[in-house]
XYZ file of C-alpha atoms in Angstrom:
193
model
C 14.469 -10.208 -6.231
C 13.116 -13.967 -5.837
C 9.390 -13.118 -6.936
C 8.486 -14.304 -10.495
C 7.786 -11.225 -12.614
C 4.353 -10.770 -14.048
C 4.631 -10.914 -17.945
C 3.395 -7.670 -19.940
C 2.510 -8.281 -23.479
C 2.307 -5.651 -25.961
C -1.012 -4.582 -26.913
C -2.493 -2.159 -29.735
C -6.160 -3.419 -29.082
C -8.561 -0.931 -27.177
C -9.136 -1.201 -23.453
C -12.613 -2.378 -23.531
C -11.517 -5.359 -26.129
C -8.624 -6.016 -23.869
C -10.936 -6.667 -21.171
C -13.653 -8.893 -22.620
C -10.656 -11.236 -23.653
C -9.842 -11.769 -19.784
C -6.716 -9.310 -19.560
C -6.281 -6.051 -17.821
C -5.081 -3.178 -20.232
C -2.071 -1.021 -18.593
C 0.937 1.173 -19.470
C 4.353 0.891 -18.588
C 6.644 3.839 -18.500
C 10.093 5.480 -17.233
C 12.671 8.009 -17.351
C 14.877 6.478 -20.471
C 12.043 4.666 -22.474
C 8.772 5.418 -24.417
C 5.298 4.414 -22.957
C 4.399 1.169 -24.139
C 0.564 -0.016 -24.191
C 0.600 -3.622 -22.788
C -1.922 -6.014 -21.004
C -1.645 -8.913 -18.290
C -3.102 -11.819 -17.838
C -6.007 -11.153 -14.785
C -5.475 -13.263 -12.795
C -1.946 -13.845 -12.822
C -2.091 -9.913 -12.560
C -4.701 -9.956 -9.503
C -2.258 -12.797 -7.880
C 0.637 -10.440 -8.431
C -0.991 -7.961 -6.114
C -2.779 -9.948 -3.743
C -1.426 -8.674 -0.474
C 0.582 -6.027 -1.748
C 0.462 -2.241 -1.159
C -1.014 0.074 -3.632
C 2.813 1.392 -4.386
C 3.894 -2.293 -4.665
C 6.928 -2.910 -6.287
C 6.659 -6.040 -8.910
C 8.879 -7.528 -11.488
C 7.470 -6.988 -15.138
C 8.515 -9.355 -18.023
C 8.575 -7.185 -21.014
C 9.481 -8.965 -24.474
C 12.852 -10.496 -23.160
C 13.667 -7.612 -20.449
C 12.468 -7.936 -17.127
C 11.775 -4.037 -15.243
C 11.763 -3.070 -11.753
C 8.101 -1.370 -11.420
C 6.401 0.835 -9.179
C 3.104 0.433 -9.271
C 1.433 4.025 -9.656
C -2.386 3.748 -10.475
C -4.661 1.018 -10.456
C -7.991 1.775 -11.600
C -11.037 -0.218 -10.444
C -14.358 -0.949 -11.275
C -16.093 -0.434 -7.974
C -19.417 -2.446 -9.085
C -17.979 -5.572 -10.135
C -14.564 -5.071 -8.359
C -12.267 -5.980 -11.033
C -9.429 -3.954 -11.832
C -9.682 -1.750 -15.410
C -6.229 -0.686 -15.500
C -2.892 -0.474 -14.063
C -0.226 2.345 -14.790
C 3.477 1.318 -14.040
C 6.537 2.831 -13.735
C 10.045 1.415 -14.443
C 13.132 1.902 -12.394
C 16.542 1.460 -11.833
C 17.720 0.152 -8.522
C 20.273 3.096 -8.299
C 17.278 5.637 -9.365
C 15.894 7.905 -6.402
C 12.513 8.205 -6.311
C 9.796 10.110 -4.127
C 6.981 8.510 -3.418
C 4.291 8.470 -0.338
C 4.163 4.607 0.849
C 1.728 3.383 3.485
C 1.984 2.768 6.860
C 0.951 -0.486 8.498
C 0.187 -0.645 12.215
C 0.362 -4.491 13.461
C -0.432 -5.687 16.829
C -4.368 -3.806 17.032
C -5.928 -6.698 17.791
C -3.705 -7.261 20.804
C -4.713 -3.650 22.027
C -8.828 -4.256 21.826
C -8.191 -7.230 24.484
C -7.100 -4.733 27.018
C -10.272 -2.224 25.488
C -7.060 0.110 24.345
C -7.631 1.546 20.252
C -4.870 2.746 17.848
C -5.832 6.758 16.798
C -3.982 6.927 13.131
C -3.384 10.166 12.240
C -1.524 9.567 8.948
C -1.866 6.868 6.689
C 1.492 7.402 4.627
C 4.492 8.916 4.781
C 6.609 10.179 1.714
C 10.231 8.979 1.355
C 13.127 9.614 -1.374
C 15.933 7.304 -2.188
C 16.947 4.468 -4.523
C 14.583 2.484 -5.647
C 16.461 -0.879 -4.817
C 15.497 0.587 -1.065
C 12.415 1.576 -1.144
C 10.246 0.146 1.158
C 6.832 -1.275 -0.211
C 5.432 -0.206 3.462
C 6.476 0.708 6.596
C 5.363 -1.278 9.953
C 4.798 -0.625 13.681
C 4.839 -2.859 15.628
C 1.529 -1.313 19.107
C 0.627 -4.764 20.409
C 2.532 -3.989 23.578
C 1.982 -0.438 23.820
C 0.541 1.336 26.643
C -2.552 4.028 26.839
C -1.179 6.972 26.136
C 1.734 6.270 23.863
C 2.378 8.251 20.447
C 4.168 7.312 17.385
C 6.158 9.875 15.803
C 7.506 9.920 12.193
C 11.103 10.151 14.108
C 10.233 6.534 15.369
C 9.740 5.363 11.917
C 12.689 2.469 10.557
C 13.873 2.524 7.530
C 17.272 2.376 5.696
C 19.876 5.187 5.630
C 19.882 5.934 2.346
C 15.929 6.475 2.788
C 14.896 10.433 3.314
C 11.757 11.006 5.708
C 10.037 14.699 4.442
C 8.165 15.012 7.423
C 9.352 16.643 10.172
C 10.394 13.816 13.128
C 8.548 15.301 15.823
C 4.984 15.488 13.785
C 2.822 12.459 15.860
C 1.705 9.404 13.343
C -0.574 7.652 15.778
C -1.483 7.567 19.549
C -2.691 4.918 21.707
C -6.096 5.836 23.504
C -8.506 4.364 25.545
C -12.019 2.947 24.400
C -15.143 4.702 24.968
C -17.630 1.329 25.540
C -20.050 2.241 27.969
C -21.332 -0.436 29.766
C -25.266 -0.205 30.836
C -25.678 1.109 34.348
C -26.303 -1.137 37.148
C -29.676 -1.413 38.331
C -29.076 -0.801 42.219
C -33.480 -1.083 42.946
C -33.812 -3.701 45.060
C -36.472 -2.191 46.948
C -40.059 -3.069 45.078
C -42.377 0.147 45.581
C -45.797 -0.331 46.849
């Protein structure tokens, strides 16, 4: 991977300390190590995830090591907005995993010009395989597509060694028409007397 990995430092302070010191207490954990308590640096942390899916997959620096992680939880604090904690888990690029990832549906804007709107019906999909190929999200591209047209999770690209659970035929998102109403003409001409 060419992203710079996010260092993790080892932490036996609480949470709340943690915090009022201008890091982000988390926990990083996988299938052949312990749990370790660590913090990050929040902003580095917050740039780290800017832009990123909430199953993003990040480089970690931990002591000397650097981990593949899977972001699983990230806890907020929903009056001030700040992130209180972040759970991680570490993999191996030849590790299969299951996890749901998101769907993103590009092009909507291109659809409102011609008064068309995307109708999700799913938000994410879940997907087994190695890790090394597991995609953060998965795109469509509608900006092109006409009224009427339905996305299936058969339609869905991703890489071979990547397992779709749902069945192909189940529908993902349609393309429908908008329901403005425009104000009714006012067809009086005639002034009453």
């Amino acid at each position: 991977m060419s992203e710079t990995a996010i260092q993790a430092i080892e932490r036996k302070e609480k949470p709340k300390e943690v915090r009022s010191k201008g890091f982000v207490p988390g926990v990083i954990y996988g299938k052949s190590m312990d749990s370790i308590s660590v913090k990050f640096d929040e902003k580095k942390l917050n740039k780290a995830l800017q832009g990123r899916s909430q199953k993003a997959k990040i480089s970690v620096q931990v002591g000397d090591e650097i981990k593949q992680c899977f972001v699983q939880e990230i806890q907020k604090d929903i009056t001030i907005g700040k992130t209180i904690h972040i759970a991680m888990q570490v993999v191996e690029d030849d590790q299969v995993v299951k996890m749901k990832v998101p769907i993103i549906f590009n092009g909507t804007e291109s659809l409102n010009e011609k008064r068309l709107i995307l109708q999700p019906y799913v938000s994410e999909i879940e997907l087994s395989g190695p890790s090394v190929d597991m995609p953060e999200y998965i795109a469509i591209d509608v900006a092109d597509k006409p009224l009427g047209e339905k996305f299936t999770v058969g339609d869905l690209m991703v890489k071979p060694s990547i397992t779709l659970f749902d069945d192909p035929e189940k529908i993902i998102a349609a393309i429908i028409g908008s329901r403005v109403h425009l104000p009714a003409e006012d067809t009086s001409d005639a002034v009453e007397s």
